[in-house]
Every structure is written in C-alpha cells, then in structure tokens.
Coordinates of C-alpha atoms in Angstrom, one line a residue:
X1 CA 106.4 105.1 150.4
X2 CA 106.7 102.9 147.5
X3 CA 106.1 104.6 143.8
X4 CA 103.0 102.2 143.5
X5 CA 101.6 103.8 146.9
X6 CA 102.6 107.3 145.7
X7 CA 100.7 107.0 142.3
X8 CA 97.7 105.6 143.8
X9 CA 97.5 108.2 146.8
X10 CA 97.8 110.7 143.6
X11 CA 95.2 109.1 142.2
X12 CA 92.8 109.3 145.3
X13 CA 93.7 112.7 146.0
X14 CA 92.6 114.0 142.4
X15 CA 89.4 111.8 142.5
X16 CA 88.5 113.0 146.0
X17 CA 88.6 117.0 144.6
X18 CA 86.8 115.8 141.8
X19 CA 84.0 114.4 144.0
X20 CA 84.1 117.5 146.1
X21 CA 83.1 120.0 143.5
X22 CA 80.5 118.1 141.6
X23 CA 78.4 116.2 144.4
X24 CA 77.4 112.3 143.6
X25 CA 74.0 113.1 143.8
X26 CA 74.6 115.3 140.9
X27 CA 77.9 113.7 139.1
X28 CA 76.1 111.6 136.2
X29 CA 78.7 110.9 133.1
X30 CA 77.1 111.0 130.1
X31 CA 75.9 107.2 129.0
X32 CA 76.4 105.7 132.5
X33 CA 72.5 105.8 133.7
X34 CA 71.6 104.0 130.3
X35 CA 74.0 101.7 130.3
X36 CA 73.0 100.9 134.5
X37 CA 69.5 100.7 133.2
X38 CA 70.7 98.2 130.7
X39 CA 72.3 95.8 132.8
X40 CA 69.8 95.6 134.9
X41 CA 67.0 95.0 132.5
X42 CA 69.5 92.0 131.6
X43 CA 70.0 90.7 134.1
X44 CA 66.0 90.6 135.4
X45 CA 63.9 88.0 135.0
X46 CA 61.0 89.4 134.2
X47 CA 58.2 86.5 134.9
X48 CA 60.2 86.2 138.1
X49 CA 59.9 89.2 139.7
X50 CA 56.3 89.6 138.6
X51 CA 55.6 86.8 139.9
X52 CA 56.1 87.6 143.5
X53 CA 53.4 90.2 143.3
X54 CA 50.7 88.0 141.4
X55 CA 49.5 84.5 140.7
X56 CA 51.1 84.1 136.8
X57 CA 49.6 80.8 135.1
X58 CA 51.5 80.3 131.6
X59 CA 49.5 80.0 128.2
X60 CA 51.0 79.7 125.5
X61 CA 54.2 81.4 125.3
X62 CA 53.1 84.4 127.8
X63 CA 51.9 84.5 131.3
X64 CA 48.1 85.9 132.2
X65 CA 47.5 86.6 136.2
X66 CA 45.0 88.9 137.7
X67 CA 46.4 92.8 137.3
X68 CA 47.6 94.2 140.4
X69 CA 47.3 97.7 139.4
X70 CA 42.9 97.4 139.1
X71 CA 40.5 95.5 140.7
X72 CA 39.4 92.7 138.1
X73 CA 37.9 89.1 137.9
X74 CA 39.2 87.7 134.7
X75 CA 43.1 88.0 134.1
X76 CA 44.0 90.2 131.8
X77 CA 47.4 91.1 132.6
X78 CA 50.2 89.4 130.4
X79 CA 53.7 88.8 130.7
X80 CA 56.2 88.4 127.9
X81 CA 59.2 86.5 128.6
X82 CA 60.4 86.8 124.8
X83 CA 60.3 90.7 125.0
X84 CA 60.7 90.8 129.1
X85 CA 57.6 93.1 129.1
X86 CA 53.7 92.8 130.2
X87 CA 50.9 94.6 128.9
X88 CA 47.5 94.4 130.9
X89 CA 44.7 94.7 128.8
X90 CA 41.8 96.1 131.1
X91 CA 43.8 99.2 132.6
X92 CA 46.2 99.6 129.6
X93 CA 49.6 99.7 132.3
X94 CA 52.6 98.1 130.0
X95 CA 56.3 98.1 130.7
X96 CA 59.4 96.7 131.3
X97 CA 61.0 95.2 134.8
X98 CA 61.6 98.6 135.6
X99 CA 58.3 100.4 134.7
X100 CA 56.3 97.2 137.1
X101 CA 58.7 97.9 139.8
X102 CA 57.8 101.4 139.6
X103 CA 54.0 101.2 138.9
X104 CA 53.4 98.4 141.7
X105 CA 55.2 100.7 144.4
X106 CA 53.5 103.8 143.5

C-alpha cells in the first residue's frame, strides 16, 4: 500500500471512531446548522417557491396572492423579493423561505 493509501485509510479509520461515539443524528459542530440555513436561504428563490403553492400577481415591487394559511377573498398575502420574505396581512403568518416551507406543511 502506497503512503497516500495509508494516510487516507488513517484518516477514515479516525473519522469512522469519531462517528461511532457521537451519533450523526446528534454530531452538530458549532456554526454548521447556521451556516446550512444560510445557504439555503441563498440560494432560494423566494417568489418561486411560493409560487407553486399560490396564484402570486406582481404589484409594485412585491407580489399579493390569496393566503394559503386562511380562508380569504381579497389577497392579502405579500411576497418580498427584495428582503426574500412575505407577510400576510389578514392572519399575521410572516417568514422567510424556510418559515413558508414550514408553515404550508404543517
């Protein structure tokens, strides 16, 4: 075995102990979960992905629809592309990418 092949069969072997006495489930470094959370607030288009769930029709700079979390007959629900939030003004529900996913699959 190569010394490349040596070091990275070291490598493994360490890693795989580590794993073994602190369970993924439970292994969180400190920062990760944020910085996860970041990315893929980044990397979310907002407007899109509400957009599957309800009928958006632009004014202005924002985005009004029907709210999917009440029953309601004039839209009230906003979406922000500048700030990659919405805000419904009727039930009060506001958040981020995140916070809709989280709210509409409740």
């Amino acid at each position: 075995m190569c010394c490349s092949c040596a070091q990275l069969l070291d490598y493994v072997t360490r890693i795989s102990s580590k794993l073994v006495q602190h369970p993924i489930q439970n292994y969180n470094p400190p920062g990760l979960k944020n910085d996860n959370v970041k990315l893929v607030l980044d990397a979310t288009d907002i407007v899109g992905l509400i957009a599957r769930s309800v009928h958006l029709k632009k004014s202005g700079r924002s985005f009004v629809g029907l709210c999917p979390f009440h029953g309601e007959r004039t839209a009230s629900f906003h979406v922000y592309p500048d700030t990659q939030s919405f805000h419904c003004f009727g039930c009060k529900a506001s958040g981020d990418a995140i916070s809709f996913v989280r709210l509409r699959d409740k």
